[in-house]
Coordinates of N, CA and C in Angstrom, one line a residue:
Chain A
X1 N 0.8 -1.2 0.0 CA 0.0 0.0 0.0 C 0.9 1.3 0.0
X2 N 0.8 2.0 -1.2 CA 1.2 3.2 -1.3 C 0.8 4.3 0.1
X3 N 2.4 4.9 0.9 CA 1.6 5.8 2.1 C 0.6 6.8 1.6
X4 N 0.9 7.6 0.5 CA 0.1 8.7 -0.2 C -0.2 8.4 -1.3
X5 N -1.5 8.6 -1.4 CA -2.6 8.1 -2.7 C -3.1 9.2 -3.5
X6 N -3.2 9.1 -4.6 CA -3.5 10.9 -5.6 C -3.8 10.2 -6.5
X7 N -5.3 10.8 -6.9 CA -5.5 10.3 -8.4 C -4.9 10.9 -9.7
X8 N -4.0 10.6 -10.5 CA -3.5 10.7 -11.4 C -4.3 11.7 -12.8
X9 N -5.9 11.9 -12.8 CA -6.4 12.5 -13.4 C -6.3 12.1 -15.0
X10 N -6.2 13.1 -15.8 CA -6.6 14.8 -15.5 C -8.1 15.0 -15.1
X11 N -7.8 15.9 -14.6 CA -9.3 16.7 -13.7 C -9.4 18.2 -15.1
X12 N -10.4 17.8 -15.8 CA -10.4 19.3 -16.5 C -12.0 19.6 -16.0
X13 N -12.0 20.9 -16.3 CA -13.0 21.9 -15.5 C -12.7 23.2 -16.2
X14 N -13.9 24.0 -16.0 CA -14.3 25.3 -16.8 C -13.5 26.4 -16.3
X15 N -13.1 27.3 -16.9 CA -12.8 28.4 -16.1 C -13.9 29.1 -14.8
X16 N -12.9 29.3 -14.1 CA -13.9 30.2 -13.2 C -14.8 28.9 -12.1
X17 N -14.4 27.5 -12.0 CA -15.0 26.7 -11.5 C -13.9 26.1 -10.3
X18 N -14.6 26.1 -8.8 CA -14.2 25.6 -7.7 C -13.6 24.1 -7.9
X19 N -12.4 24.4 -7.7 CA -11.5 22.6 -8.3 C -11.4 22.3 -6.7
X20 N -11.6 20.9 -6.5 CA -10.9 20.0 -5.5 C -10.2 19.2 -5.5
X21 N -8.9 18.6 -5.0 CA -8.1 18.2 -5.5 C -7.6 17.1 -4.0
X22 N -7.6 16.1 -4.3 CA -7.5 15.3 -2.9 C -6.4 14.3 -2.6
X23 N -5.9 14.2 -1.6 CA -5.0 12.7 -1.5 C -4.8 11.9 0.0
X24 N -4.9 10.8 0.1 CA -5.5 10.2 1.0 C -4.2 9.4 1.6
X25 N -3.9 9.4 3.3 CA -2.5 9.1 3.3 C -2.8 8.1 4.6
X26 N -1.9 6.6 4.8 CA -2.1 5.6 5.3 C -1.2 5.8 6.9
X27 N -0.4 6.5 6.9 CA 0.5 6.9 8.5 C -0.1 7.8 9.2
X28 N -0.7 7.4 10.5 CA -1.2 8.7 11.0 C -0.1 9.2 11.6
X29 N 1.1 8.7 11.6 CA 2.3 9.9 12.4 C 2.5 10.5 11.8
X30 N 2.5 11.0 10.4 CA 2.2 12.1 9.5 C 1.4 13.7 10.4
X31 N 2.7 15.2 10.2 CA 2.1 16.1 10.7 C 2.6 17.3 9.7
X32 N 3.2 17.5 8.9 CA 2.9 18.1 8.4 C 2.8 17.8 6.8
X33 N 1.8 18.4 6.3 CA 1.7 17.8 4.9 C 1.9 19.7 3.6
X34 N 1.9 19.4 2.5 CA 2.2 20.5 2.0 C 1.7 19.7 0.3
X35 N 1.3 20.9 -0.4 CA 1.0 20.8 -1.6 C 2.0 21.8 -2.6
X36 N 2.6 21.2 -4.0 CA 3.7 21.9 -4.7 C 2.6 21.5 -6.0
X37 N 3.1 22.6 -6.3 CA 2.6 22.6 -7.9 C 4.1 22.7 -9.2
X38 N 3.6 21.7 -10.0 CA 4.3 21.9 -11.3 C 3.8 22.1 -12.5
X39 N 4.5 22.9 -13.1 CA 4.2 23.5 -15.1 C 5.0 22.6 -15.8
X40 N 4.6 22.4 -16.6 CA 4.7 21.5 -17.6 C 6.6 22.2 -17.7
X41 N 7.7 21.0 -17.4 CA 8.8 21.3 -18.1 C 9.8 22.3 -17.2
X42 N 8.9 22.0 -15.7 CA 9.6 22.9 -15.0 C 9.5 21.9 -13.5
X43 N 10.3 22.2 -12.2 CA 10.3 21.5 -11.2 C 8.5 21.7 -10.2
X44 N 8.7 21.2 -9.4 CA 7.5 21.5 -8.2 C 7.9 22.6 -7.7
X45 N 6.9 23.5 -7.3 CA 7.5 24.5 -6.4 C 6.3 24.7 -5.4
X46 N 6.6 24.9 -3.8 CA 5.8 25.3 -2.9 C 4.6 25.7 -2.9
X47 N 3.1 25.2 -2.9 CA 2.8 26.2 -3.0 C 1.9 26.3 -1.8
X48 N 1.6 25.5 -1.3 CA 0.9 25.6 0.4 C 1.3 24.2 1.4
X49 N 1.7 24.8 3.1 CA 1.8 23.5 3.9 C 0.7 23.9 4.9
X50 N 0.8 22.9 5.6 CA -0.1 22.8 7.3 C 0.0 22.2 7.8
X51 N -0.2 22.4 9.3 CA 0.6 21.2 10.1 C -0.3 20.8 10.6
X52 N -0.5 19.5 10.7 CA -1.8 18.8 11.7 C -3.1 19.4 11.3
X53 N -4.2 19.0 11.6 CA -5.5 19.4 11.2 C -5.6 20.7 11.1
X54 N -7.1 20.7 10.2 CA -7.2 22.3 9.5 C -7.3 22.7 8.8
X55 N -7.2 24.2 8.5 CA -7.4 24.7 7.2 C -6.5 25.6 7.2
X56 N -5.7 26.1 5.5 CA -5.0 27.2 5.6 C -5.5 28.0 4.2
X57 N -5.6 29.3 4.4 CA -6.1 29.9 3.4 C -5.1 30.8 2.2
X58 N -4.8 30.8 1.2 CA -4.0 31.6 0.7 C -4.6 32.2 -0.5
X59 N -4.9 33.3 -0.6 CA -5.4 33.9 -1.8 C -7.0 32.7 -2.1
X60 N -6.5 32.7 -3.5 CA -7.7 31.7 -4.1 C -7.7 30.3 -3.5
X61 N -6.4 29.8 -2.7 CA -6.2 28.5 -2.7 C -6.5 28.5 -1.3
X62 N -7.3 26.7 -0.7 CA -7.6 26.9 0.7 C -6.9 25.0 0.8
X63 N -5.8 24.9 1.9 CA -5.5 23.4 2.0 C -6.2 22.8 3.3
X64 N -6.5 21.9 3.4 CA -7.4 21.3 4.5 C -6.4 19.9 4.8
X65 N -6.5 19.7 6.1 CA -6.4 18.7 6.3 C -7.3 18.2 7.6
X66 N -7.4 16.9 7.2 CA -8.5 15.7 8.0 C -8.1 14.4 9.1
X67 N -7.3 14.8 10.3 CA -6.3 13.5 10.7 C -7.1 12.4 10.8
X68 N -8.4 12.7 11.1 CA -9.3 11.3 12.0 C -9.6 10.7 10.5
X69 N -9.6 11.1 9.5 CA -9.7 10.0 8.2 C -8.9 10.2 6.9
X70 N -7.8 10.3 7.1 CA -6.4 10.8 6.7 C -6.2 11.3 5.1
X71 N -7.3 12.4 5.2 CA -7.8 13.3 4.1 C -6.8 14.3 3.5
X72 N -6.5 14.6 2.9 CA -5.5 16.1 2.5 C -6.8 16.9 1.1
X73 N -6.7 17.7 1.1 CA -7.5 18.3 -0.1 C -6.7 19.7 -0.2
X74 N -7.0 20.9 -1.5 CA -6.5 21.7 -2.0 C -7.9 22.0 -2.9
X75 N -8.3 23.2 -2.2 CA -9.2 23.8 -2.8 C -8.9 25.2 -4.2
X76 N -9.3 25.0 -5.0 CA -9.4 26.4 -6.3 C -10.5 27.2 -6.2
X77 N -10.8 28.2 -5.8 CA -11.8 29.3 -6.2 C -11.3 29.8 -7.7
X78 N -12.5 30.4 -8.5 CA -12.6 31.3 -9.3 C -11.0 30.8 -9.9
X79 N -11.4 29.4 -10.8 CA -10.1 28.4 -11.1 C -9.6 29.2 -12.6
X80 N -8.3 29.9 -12.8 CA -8.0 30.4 -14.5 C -7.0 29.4 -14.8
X81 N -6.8 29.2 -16.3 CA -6.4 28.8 -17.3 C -4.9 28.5 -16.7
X82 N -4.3 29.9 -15.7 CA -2.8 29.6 -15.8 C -2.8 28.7 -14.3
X83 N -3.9 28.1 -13.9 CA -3.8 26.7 -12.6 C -3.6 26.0 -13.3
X84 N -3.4 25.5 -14.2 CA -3.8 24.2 -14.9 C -2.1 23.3 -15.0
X85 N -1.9 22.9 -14.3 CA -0.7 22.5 -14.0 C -0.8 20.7 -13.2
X86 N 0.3 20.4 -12.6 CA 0.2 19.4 -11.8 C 0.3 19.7 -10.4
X87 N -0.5 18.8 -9.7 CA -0.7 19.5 -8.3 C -0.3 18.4 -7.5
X88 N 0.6 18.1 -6.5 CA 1.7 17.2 -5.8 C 1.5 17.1 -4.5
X89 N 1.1 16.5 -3.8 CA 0.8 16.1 -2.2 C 1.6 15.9 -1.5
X90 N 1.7 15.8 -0.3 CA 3.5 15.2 0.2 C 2.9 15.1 1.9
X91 N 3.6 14.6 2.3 CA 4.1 14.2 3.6 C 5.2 14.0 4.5
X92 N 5.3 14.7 5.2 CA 6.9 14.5 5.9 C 6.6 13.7 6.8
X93 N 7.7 12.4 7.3 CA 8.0 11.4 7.6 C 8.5 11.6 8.9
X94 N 9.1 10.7 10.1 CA 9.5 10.5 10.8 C 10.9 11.0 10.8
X95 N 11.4 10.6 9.6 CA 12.8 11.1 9.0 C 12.6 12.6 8.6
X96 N 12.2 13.0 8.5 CA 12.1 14.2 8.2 C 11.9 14.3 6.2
X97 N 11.8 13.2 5.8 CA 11.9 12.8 4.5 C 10.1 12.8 4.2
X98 N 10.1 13.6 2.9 CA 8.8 13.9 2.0 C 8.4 12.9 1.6
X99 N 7.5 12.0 1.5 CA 6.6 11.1 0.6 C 5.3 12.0 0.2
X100 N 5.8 11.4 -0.9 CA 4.6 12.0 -2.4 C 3.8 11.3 -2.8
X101 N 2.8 12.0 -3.2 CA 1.5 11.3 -3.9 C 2.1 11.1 -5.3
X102 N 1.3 10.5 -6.8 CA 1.8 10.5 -7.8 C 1.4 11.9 -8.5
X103 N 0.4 13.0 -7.9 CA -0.1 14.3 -9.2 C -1.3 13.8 -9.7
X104 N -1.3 14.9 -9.4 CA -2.9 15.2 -10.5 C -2.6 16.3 -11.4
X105 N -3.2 15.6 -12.6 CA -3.0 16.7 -13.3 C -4.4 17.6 -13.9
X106 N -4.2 18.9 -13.8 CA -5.4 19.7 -13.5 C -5.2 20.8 -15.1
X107 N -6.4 20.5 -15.5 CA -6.7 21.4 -17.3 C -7.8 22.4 -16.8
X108 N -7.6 23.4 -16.7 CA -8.8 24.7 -17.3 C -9.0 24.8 -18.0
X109 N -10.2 25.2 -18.9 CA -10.5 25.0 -19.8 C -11.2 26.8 -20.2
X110 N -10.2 27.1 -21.0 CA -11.3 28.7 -21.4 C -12.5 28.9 -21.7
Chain B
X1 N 22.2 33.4 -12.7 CA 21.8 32.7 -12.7 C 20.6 32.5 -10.9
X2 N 19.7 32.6 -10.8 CA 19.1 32.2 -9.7 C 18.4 30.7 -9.4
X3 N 18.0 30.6 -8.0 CA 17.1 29.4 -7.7 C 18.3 28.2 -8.1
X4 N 17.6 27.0 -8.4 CA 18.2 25.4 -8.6 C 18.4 25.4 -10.4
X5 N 19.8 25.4 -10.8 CA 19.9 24.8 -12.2 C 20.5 23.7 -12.3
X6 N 19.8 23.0 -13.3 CA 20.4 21.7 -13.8 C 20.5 21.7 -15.4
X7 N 21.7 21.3 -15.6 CA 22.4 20.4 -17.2 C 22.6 19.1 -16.8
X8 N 22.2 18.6 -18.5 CA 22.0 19.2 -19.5 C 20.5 19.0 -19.4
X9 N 19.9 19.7 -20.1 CA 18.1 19.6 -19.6 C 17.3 18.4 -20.6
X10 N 18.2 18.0 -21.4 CA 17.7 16.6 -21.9 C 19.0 15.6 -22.4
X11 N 18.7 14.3 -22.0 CA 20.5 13.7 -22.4 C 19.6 12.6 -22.9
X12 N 20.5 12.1 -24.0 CA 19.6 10.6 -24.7 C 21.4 9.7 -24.6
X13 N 21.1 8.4 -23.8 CA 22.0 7.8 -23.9 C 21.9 6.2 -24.1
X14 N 23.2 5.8 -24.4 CA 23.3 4.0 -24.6 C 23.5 3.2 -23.4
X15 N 22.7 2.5 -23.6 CA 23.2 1.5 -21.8 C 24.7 1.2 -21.7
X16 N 25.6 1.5 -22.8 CA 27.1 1.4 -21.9 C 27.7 2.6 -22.0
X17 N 27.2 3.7 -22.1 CA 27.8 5.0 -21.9 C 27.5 5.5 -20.6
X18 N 28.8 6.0 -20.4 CA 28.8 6.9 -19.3 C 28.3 8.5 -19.2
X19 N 27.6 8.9 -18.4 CA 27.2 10.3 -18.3 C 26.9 11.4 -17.2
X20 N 27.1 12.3 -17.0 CA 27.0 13.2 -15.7 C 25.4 13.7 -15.6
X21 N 25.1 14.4 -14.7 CA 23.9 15.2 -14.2 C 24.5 16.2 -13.9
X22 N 24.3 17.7 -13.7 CA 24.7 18.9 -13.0 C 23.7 19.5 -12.5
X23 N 23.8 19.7 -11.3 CA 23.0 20.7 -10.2 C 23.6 21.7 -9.7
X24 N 23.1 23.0 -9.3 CA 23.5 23.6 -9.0 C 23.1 25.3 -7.9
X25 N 22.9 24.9 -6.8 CA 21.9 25.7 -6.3 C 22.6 27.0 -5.9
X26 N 22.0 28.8 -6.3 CA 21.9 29.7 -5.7 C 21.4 30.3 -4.5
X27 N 21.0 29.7 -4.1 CA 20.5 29.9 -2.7 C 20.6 30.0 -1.2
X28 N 21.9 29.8 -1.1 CA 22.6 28.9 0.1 C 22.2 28.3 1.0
X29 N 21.7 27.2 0.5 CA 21.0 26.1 1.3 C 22.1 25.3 1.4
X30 N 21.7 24.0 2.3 CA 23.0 23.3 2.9 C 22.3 22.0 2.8
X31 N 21.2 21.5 2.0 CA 20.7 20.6 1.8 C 20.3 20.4 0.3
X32 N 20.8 19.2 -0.5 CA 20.2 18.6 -1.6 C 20.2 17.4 -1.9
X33 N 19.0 17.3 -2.8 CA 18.6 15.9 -3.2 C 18.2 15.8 -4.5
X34 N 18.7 14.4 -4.8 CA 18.3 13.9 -6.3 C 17.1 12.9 -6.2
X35 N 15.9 13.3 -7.1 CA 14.8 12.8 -6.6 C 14.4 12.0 -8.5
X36 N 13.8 10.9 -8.6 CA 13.7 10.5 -10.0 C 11.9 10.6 -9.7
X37 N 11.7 10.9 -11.2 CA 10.2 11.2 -11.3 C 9.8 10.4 -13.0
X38 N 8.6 9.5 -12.6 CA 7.9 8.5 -13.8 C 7.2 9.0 -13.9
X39 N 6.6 8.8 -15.1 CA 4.7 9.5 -15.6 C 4.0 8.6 -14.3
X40 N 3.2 9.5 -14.0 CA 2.0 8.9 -12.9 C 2.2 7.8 -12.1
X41 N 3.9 8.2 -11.7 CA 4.1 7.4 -10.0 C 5.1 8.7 -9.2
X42 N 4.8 8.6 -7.7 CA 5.1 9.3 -6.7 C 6.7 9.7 -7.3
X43 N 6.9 10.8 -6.8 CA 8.4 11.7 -6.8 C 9.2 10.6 -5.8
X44 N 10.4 9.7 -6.3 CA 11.1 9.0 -5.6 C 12.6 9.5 -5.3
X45 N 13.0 9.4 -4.0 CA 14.1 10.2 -3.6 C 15.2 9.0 -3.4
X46 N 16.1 9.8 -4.2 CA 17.4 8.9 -4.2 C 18.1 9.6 -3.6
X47 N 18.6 10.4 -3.5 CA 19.5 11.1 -2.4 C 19.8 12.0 -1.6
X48 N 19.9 12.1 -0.6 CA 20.2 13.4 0.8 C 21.3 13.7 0.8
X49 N 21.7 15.2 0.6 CA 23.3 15.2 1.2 C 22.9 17.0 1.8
X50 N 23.5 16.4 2.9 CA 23.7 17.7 4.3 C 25.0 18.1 4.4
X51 N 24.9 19.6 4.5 CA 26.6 20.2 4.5 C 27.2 19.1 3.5
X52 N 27.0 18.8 2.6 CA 28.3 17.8 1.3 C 28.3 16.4 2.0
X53 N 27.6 16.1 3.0 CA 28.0 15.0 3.7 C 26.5 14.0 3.0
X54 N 26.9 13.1 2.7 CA 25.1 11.9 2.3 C 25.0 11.3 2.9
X55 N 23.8 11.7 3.5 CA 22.9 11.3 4.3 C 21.9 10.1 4.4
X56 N 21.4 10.1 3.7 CA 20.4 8.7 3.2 C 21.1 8.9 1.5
X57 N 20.5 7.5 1.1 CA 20.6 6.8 0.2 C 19.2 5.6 0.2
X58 N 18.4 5.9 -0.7 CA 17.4 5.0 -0.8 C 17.3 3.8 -1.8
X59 N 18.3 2.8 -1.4 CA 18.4 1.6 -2.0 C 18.1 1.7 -3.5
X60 N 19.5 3.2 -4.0 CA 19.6 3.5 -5.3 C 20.7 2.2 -5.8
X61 N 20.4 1.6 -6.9 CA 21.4 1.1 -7.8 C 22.6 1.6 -8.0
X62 N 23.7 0.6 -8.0 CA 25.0 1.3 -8.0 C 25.1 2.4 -9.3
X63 N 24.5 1.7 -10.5 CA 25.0 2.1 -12.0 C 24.6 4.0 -11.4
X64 N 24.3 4.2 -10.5 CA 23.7 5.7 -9.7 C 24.8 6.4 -8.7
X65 N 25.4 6.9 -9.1 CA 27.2 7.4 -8.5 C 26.8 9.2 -7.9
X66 N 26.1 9.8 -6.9 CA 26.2 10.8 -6.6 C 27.2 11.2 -6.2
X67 N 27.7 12.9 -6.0 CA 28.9 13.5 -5.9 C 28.5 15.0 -5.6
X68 N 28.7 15.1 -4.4 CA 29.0 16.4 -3.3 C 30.1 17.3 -3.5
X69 N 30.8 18.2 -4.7 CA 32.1 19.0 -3.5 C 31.8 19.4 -3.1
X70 N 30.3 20.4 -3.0 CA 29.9 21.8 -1.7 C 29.0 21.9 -1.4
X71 N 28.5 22.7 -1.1 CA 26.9 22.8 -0.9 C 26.3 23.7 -2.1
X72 N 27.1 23.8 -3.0 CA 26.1 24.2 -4.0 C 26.0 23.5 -5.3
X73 N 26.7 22.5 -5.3 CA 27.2 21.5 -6.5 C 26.4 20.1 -6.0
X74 N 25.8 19.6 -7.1 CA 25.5 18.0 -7.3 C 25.4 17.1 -8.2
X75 N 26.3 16.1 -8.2 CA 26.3 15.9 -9.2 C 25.8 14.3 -9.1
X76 N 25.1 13.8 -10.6 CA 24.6 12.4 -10.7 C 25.3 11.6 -11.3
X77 N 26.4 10.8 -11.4 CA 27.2 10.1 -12.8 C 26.7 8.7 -12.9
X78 N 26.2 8.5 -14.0 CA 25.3 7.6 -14.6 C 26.1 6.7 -15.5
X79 N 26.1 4.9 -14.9 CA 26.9 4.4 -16.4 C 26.2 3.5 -16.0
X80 N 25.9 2.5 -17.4 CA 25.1 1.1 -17.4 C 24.1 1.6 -17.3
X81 N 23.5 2.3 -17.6 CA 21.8 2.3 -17.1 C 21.1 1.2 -18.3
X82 N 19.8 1.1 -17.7 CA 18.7 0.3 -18.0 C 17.8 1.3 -18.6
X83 N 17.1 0.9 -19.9 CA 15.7 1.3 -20.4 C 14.8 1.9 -18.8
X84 N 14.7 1.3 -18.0 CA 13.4 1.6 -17.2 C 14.1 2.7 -16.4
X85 N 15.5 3.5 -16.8 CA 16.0 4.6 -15.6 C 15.5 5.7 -16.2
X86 N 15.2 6.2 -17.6 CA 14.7 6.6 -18.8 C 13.4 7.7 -17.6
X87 N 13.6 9.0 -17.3 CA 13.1 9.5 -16.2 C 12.9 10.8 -16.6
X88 N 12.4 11.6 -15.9 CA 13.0 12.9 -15.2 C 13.5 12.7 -13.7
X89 N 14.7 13.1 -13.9 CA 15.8 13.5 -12.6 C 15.9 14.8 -12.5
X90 N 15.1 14.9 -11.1 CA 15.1 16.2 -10.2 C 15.7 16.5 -9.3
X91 N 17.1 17.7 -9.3 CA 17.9 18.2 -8.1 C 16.6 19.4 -7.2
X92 N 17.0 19.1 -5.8 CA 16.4 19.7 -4.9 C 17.1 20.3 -4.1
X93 N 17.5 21.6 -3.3 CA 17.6 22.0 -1.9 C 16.9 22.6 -1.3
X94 N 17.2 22.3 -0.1 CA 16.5 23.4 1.1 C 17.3 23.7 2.2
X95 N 16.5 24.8 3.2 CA 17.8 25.6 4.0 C 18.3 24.4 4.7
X96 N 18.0 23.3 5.5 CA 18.2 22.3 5.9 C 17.7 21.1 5.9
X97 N 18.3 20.3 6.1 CA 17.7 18.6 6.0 C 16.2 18.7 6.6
X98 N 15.6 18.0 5.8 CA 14.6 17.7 6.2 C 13.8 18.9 6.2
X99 N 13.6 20.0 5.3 CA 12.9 21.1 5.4 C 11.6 20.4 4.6
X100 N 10.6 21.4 5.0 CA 9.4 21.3 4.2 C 9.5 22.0 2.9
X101 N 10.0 23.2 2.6 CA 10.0 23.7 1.5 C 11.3 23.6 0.6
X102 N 11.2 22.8 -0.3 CA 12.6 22.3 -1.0 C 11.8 23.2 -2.2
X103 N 13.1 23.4 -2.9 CA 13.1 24.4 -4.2 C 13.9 23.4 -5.5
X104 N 13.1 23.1 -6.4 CA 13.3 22.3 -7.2 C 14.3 23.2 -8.8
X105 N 15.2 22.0 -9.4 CA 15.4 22.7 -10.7 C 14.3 22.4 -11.6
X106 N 14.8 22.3 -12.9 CA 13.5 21.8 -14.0 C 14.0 20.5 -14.4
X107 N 14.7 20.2 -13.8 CA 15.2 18.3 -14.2 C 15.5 18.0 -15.2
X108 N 16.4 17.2 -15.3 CA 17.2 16.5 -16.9 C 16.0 15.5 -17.2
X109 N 15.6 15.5 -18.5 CA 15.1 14.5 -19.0 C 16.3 13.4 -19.6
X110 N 16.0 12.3 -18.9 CA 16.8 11.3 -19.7 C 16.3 10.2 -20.0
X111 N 16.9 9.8 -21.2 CA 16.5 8.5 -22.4 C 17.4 7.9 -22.2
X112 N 16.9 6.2 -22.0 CA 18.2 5.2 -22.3 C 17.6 4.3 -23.6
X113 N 18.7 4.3 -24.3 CA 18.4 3.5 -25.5 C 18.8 2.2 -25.2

């Protein structure tokens, strides 16, 4: 059993439409989790963490996390064309070492 | 040049050639890693190295030769590879081991024929 689970997609969706984006993780000694996004031809880069349960809000994007049923999500408001990228789950370890989900890959659609 | 750069940004090679990776971070972080990435499987980490020193190693294959001189240099040297190593290979640092926010390059695409 893979620890972090991500559907592989693509998730396409309209402009301007609330995206959810989810990944489901098997360690509950898992505390902080973080979401990186990548463009096509370029690395991951940061784009939201949180530690332990909750919610964090940043601009259009809101990340949630669920410990009692080991939920992670990444919400899109008012979703444009230049989201449309790969969206990357992670988990830091006991080691201090990241385990990844596999990406989703997310299309807006003009 | 800023952020994580890596050469060459795409290498096509023979399973008995020998070949390098180059990383190279601006940042002055004191942590990097070589991470290999498949179409639609999880980002897999092959290597940690703290202050130049390596740290984990994730039961990478030998034909997989990492190389430290500083903390801003990393290097991958690749010989014998197999069709299935045929990847993107992504250099990473951050301000320290084990950070949450690691800063990625755009990764060598490589082909094994």
């Amino acid at each position: 059993q893979k620890e972090v689970e991500q559907d592989p997609g693509p998730l396409s969706v309209p402009e301007g439409a609330i995206v959810s984006l989810n990944c489901t993780y098997s360690n509950s000694a898992f505390q902080y989790f973080m979401w990186y996004r990548q463009y096509s031809r370029k690395g991951p880069e940061l784009l939201m963490y949180t530690y332990s349960s909750g919610n964090k809000e940043d601009g259009r994007f809101t990340a949630q996390v669920d410990k009692s049923s080991k939920y992670i999500s990444l919400f899109i408001r008012d979703s444009q064309p230049s989201d449309s990228a790969t969206y990357l789950c992670a988990a830091m370890d006991s080691n201090y070492q990241l385990i990844w989900g596999a990406g989703t890959k997310l299309i807006i659609k003009p | 040049e800023t952020g994580v750069t890596q050469t060459p940004r795409h290498l096509v090679m023979g399973m008995t050639n020998k070949k390098s990776l180059k990383c190279e971070q601006h940042l002055g972080h004191n942590a990097m890693y070589w991470y290999k990435q498949s179409a639609k499987k999880p980002l897999e980490l092959m290597f940690v190295y703290n202050f130049k020193e390596q740290t984990e190693n994730n039961s990478v294959p030998s034909r997989f030769s990492p190389e430290c001189p500083n903390s801003s240099h990393l290097f991958l040297h690749l010989h014998t590879l197999q069709p299935e190593d045929s990847a993107l290979y992504l250099c990473a640092s951050s301000q320290k081991r084990g950070g949450y926010e690691q800063y990625f390059g755009p990764g060598t695409r490589l082909t094994v024929t």
